[in-house]
Amino acid sequence: MRDSGYKSTAYALAELIDNAVQADASEIELICVEERPSDAKKYQRARIAQIAVVDNGDGMDAETLDKALQFGNGMRLKDRSGIGRFGMGLPNASISQCRRLDVWSWQNGVENAIHSYLDVSEIEAGQVEDVPAPTHAELPQEWVDRSDILGPSGTLIVWSQFDEHRLTWSSARSTLANTENLVGRIYRRFIDAGEVDIHLVAISDGDTVFDQKAKANDPLYLMAPTSTPAPYGDTPMFQRWGEVDHQFDVAAEDGQTHPVTVRISWARPDTVCQDGTNRGGTLYGKHAAKNLGVSVVRARRELELDDNWTNSYDPVERWWGVEVEFPPELDEIFGVTNNKQAAVNFARMASFDWTDEAEAGETSIAFQERLREDGDPRGHLISVTNYIREQLTEVRKRLEAQTKGTRGGKSSRHPQTTTDDRATRAFNDRSENRPIESDSETLDDAAKEALVIDLEKKRYEPEIAREIAETAQDRKRKVLFLVEDWESYAFFKVESKPGGITEIVFNSSHPAYKRVVEVLSPEFLQEQGEGALLRRLDDASQTLRMLFAAWARLEIEEMSNNRKDALKSMRQDWGQMAKVFLQVDEDLD
């Protein structure tokens, strides 16, 4: 039971907060005390001695306290009205972190508190077989002095006698700093609604070293105020995707249907840095990087932030949010674990492809009906997860469009030489020997406006489209490298536009774009750690070789017809042109 799999000390503490919320507490304190042993040497650090959770909820009578300390018991085993239910939280979470658990609870003044406990050492020694019967006992004075919320009713839970290897963090400060971030996210609905305050205090050798109230930490970034760094602490950083939330009716095991709500958000355009720097490197961008995934919410309380739905190497992923909310009646369908850390059935759907298991000629609807008839919960979740996938595909495209062409930035109308400038120089040099009609054209105001319209059709944001066009006019560019999503086998296309502009447009749905062009962009590389960066660069190198292999195979397959000579000639001509263009690139360097 001690190895029951809590992800961290913070998740174990969340079980205790669940009990307080369920008991209608409006104030909750987490107090972590570390002390240096009296015989400690100078270099020895203080160690965590006690962790307490105090609340001003309804408190417990003797029968309730006795059941609360039993495994798989409790008062809410059949209650589907709130965040509790499983009867495992208090004892299970506690002994996963410590060897001694003490509980005081009162319903008519602190002076009338009752007390019971669990002691792992006593259980191991065979000294006790049952939960000690609750007895009247005063709260220890040290906790009376430390708490600011003791009232007519409430509960004090104290962990002590720690196995240090079971604690996730070694100091009181780090324990509560990390817990604050998690509980701010798990209980964001309650905090945002003003229903509960969660106060975290760390004490080291009698001195307060951390004192903070948890702020809402919203992975959808639609709430305010939140813990998001400036300028988005007091205003939402994201915007809603769509006008309303999408709702599905899902049948529980008893045949009754219950609502499942999907909310989606995406970054506001003003999150893009106007000076051209990478928004992922900002404090708010780093905050978003810690909230990757689909937030799974049960009864207003988050179970987990499921990152199975993300491409962790893609910088775009931090700029969207998805929340899936369902009631406790659907616990079996979603596969909620008894420690409320995951919805395992839903998590497995992230990599589920129904066509892998469909029978020959079976439609998606027929497949879902067959699963439901077989009692397979996936049959109830396919419509929800398909919707999430479809919407995320569109959200990602819009987010990529937000940052197209921003490398130079609005405040830098004449930035350092870019690939557009280098290619323009090569075009100009080439025109001296092999002029074409468009070489003499210039990007006048009419052609610039036509270019803005063209860029907007390629799904560039209006402000970015205009910035690209104005910069092209200012710098007398002839070549623009752009990105668009379209259904085609083509990796890129070439388009001639008024004003002598040649557009080289990469197909963002082609695997070569993702694996070569995108991963080698400065915006992408700045997001990577050293190990991930080396892996992605190696993959880009391998992909480049595969592109040449594809060309080689094309030539070989065309040996039996006249295209072989044409392709060989084209390869020679392209190689010659590439040599000239790359020489221009070296001259600019």
Steps between C-alpha positions, in 0.01 A plus 500: 500500500794733564609452140162597356648720228446866581683708242646733762460632854287780353253248352478320834425831674228565243310200637485673838387823339222301329366401840506861619319626189242223532449610864409851378822663620548858384857519631775241488856524631797287393780540754836333447750503788866412468742477791869444552571223754642628826816294449535596131835611369538841338487369145186294558186655359162521667269211417123489462354397835126561457250586229151610604173575328254714695148590388194680634254248356220311669727277707433135585330313780657187649330256259599701196861542614528127570379415148713771338815326626394160365613388156215473250241630743391859558163670486474563123555162337175525304490878484536629143417860586849633567873451463525217758372143478768234518564488875877473452622858506598585856677178611635407158649840416641544850691174542637535147705792641544443876492240775280692744165667433312695770153645455313741727149607406233707673142610437433714807815694575869406497485420870266207416728341241528123462816320387610179335802387305676241284855392579675278247756383756225382737325318215824332390570390858152350533411733785170610340254333265232768488491874473539636855164618628471883489539665840464856622835677477609862490680631194875526563583861588758524222225456240267739677779758473578425136147504361299813425170331407397297805127550551186330632555196277785357299770237467876486558702225327870462585754281321823411680775237516594523133694257287692766310513299180120520484489879502531655154683813618756524778419845643185659639525794261534288184224265614248782535619699195438197280178412681369852447532465122318165500216582740448830320428297188305212658268730698498795260120495470456530877768767535372702204144492638621624839372184668828405666834657597803274519781648709847342492759567771849353536685528832870425542648493850220725621527757219240538225679449166197471270160662538270497199134466408443271204381681188294336230726332243282463192649289216236649269618851600144635492475589870619818669665565735735201489861406571599581140789751488449857378343632291247214523458461875191720503369436149447178301795398282289277273169540319214256458501276195144527374207687644380229741634190673426171324288252694453125450245272664679186619328197648618364833505129585143525629380632163437854624659777290712775649666806343866512400618853423802586285649849523778617270712814508790643304748783545397856437691671216653751743703218660726519191792728590490817294880530498533168321640305795375150574190511723590158636797657676287748696397434860140443390621268223699294750192488724296362209768236435420353843130464412524280191219254434130433529358587842270224624250641749261299719242682711684834453824345632786420260618140496800549277652699219537227237796569271435195281315736268800725433800498270746592773768617255269747326502857643142551381370254760533735797271755336175300505287364782237226514283409796275194518252506789274216611297407812585216744222290346736439206796383711491148356475626142801732541691252717556719807761356736423480872773754581339744253821559307391376159218399268673202341239411238496853369881520502525190281277665241779747415672232290189301404417451130168323456593378149762269654226296667211548257370202307507500120254757367395613850416870529603719790142517632459122477835451675398726787167319539679163510736620774211634707311173467814315616526728806820660373520859638689616192175480308369788710816713467577483127273790407655717772859422408437530124365849560808596701734374226310680224494828690867482600596456136334832419626672816860406419465645150371828638779516755764440233343784301535732801877493485557480126737769389565642846871429514591858417238648729291815470753724669774381266397598149863461387625193687811298432519334158243219473464213254249714308773763453763244405275342241410846366870577455544174308197580280640846424843363411339240276297764319819664372570195281157342456241776544130418507204735467415516871854617590411854399183513711492675838271451796292817484213575736242322284716188476564520877128500576452204265778320690327567834179342367695201368669446838171519687361233266795287609369543857752753622365731768410842349764692700771252409395494133531878480836499679639247252377705204629832638840351583520348151430845351750676728779250432415458131463128538438276200469172691278401793515168684150419626303216658154374410302184566350327199422143390770399254800274459703811421749607767492858370363710219622810316265791429567825313322806638461864384796722575753239390452291814579128490342304782656171609221341702569198720219250554468474879309169471792335319724297736812662350386839629458381859821297502735737317377857453311552827745325733790707365328835549642728774164508679501120524864459599467750786237277660721191522718357772840374391400134476176570314681743270757241396229241433299740287806613303592139435145428383514803268828374352353154446189649342708707259677185384165327454386786276800440273427127510145573383638700207743219414220245500293726274785517247547123504130429451494735201794330321261324259352819358610840383462664844830345616709736291279796588536429874875455471527827311281673759721366780807637327338839443375519856842408634661773292242755617545389863876551475448857377243578771709352781800700380293815542413377852871463584574850370230646727643313800 
